[in-house]
Amino acid sequence: MAVMEHSYYASFGYHVTNFFAVSSRSGTPEDLKYLVDKAHSLGLRVLMDVVHSHASNNVTDGLNGYDVGQSPQESYFHMGDRGYHKLWDSRLFNYANWEVLRFLLSNLRYWMDEFMFDGFRFDGVTSMLYHHHGINMGFTGDYKEYFSLDTDVDAVVYMMLANHLMYKLLPEATVVAEDVSGMPVLCRPVDEGGVGFDYRLAMAIPDRWIDYLKNKDDSEWSMGEIAHTLTNRRYTEKCIAYAESHDQSIVGAKTIAFLLMDKEMYTGMSDLQPASPTIDRGIALQKMIHFITMALGGDGYLNFMGNEFGHPEWIDFPREGNNWSYDKCRRQWSLVDTDHLRYKYMNAFDQAMNALDERFAFLSSSKQIVSDMNEEKKVIVFERGDLVFVFNFHPNKTYEGYKVGCDLPGKYRVALDSDALVFGGHGRVGHDVDHFTSPEGVPEVPETNYNNRPNSFKVLSPPRTCVAYYRLDEEAERLEGRAGTTGNTCPEIMDAYATAEEARWMIWQRMFLARSEGSLRGSHSIRRRPNEARCP
């Protein structure tokens, strides 16, 4: 983010003055190339936040003003009110102009060819799609809101051209649209008549969480409303889910962790003393909110830096509003690296969430079934891939023998447990317990089954916990037996776990990390795409 040159630091890079220049605040162009190369050597893909929705209003050091004296047809920007975004104080491109198309398309190719970015996140797509730019508009899903005279066809055609060009240059490119309107076929291929993006950002999700944390008591949280917000997307159009956005991370707004724990994050995060009720609730809900967002909210998961370990402060660049202070213009990375602070628990759980997807690939699965939204008990149960997830949002009720519906019969075990001691929990869920399923209802008649699921098993569900269960078969048991004989496990890590199941899970994680570390030995001096990386 904020790679393109911008004159005003506090704009966070969104008021671009030079589209072909690397922001000098973070180093030289060669430094950026080194960063991308280093990421590629680690097997990572690098996406750039590209701002083609508007341009800085500056005349002295921006693109604005170069078209003075030209006819409206030749101008880079629309004339009059149509060429000015009243909320952003910026100029709006005339996408019908051939030179604008050449300028913007060549800009994409420049960043891909010169710096080897693997794709882009397009900023402000909603503003581009409509003549009203989404200002004071509430989208209900009615197709008349999307396909009408309000639609900026020229901007839509530009985005189709941009996506077509990128896939010609780099077929494995990843392109994400920041769109809050839910425009149909935005994320379908151009040859199908779509706009061509791979993913859209599920922007309603962070708004929902912030609304709940600011305005609702725990007892008022609606399980149905949460599940609806997380699953409200069109089939076959992929979304990137995220629990908190840059709106909560910058300019004085509060992150989820800060809303939950506030000033106690400065006084109550020491692991050398018992956790206060505020800290205990805050860490528990931070883990639950992030996990259910990842598991149910989309086809990919986005996290802003520091949110994974509950950074207590926002990012605020020097600006007039804070008297040009640099005080908040940083992340305190030492917090998560300090062993006696509880930030490590949230960070460990974030790592475990990602490791869970590496092992079970639930994010890429099209199987997503919400079987239970119990408003009274504050429980949500759903299946994603072959995993079964149980979320208990109740502040104080433990459910013994809670009946959970599932698809496949067999034996289930804990795959990930937010209440594990290593994640700052209370260790109330037994990980060495086998959960055997029972058949439900009449075969092939869903309405006779339990919550429309043909099988079920019973679990212990403590308050403010989330547990993912995986089905064990003979092949999995054989592989677990092989993993249990490995000698690459650190004893101190094993000692941190209370049960044998947690130990087996950590063995697998260590094996995964060991394989990942093998790729780190690749030379960063070779310009490679991630899929071209080779382990020595």
Short mmCIF file of N, CA and C in Angstrom, two decimals, residues 99 105 165 192 218 235-236 269 310 341 347 393 399 403 417 427 441 448 497 513 518 533:
data_model
loop_
_atom_site.label_atom_id
_atom_site.label_comp_id
_atom_site.label_asym_id
_atom_site.label_seq_id
_atom_site.Cartn_x
_atom_site.Cartn_y
_atom_site.Cartn_z
N GLU A 99 -6.33 8.32 -24.61
CA GLU A 99 -5.04 8.56 -23.95
C GLU A 99 -5.09 8.16 -22.48
N LEU A 105 -3.40 1.72 -18.55
CA LEU A 105 -2.99 0.36 -18.88
C LEU A 105 -1.48 0.22 -18.90
N LEU A 165 -5.69 -7.43 -19.96
CA LEU A 165 -4.27 -7.18 -20.19
C LEU A 165 -3.41 -7.93 -19.17
N GLU A 192 -16.67 -14.26 -20.12
CA GLU A 192 -18.04 -14.61 -19.73
C GLU A 192 -18.94 -13.37 -19.69
N ASP A 218 -23.01 -8.12 24.71
CA ASP A 218 -22.78 -9.49 24.26
C ASP A 218 -24.09 -10.27 24.12
N TYR A 235 -22.76 -16.75 -5.32
CA TYR A 235 -22.12 -18.03 -5.60
C TYR A 235 -21.21 -17.89 -6.83
N THR A 236 -20.02 -18.45 -6.74
CA THR A 236 -18.96 -18.46 -7.76
C THR A 236 -18.27 -17.10 -7.92
N MET A 269 -1.82 -6.73 30.28
CA MET A 269 -1.40 -7.77 29.35
C MET A 269 -0.21 -8.59 29.84
N GLY A 310 -3.25 -8.18 18.06
CA GLY A 310 -4.00 -7.22 18.85
C GLY A 310 -3.22 -5.98 19.22
N LEU A 341 4.20 -11.09 27.83
CA LEU A 341 3.00 -10.34 27.47
C LEU A 341 2.03 -11.25 26.71
N ASN A 347 -1.21 -13.89 18.62
CA ASN A 347 -0.34 -14.13 17.47
C ASN A 347 -0.22 -15.62 17.18
N PHE A 393 -20.61 -18.16 21.49
CA PHE A 393 -20.43 -16.75 21.83
C PHE A 393 -21.06 -16.39 23.19
N TYR A 399 -21.72 -25.79 27.52
CA TYR A 399 -22.66 -26.82 27.08
C TYR A 399 -21.94 -28.16 26.99
N LYS A 403 -25.02 -31.13 20.80
CA LYS A 403 -25.19 -31.95 19.60
C LYS A 403 -24.85 -31.13 18.35
N ASP A 417 -8.34 -25.31 18.67
CA ASP A 417 -9.16 -24.95 19.83
C ASP A 417 -8.68 -23.63 20.38
N GLY A 427 -7.96 -24.22 28.67
CA GLY A 427 -7.70 -25.64 28.51
C GLY A 427 -8.85 -26.53 28.93
N GLY A 441 -32.08 -39.52 11.38
CA GLY A 441 -33.22 -39.52 10.49
C GLY A 441 -33.19 -40.60 9.43
N THR A 448 -35.70 -34.96 7.74
CA THR A 448 -35.80 -35.84 8.92
C THR A 448 -34.50 -35.89 9.71
N TYR A 497 2.23 -27.69 25.67
CA TYR A 497 0.93 -28.24 25.39
C TYR A 497 0.48 -29.20 26.47
N LEU A 513 6.63 -26.08 8.92
CA LEU A 513 7.57 -24.96 8.97
C LEU A 513 8.94 -25.37 8.45
N GLY A 518 12.96 -24.54 4.11
CA GLY A 518 13.83 -25.01 3.05
C GLY A 518 13.84 -24.07 1.87
N ALA A 533 9.77 -20.27 -8.03
CA ALA A 533 10.76 -20.52 -6.98
C ALA A 533 11.09 -22.00 -6.92
#
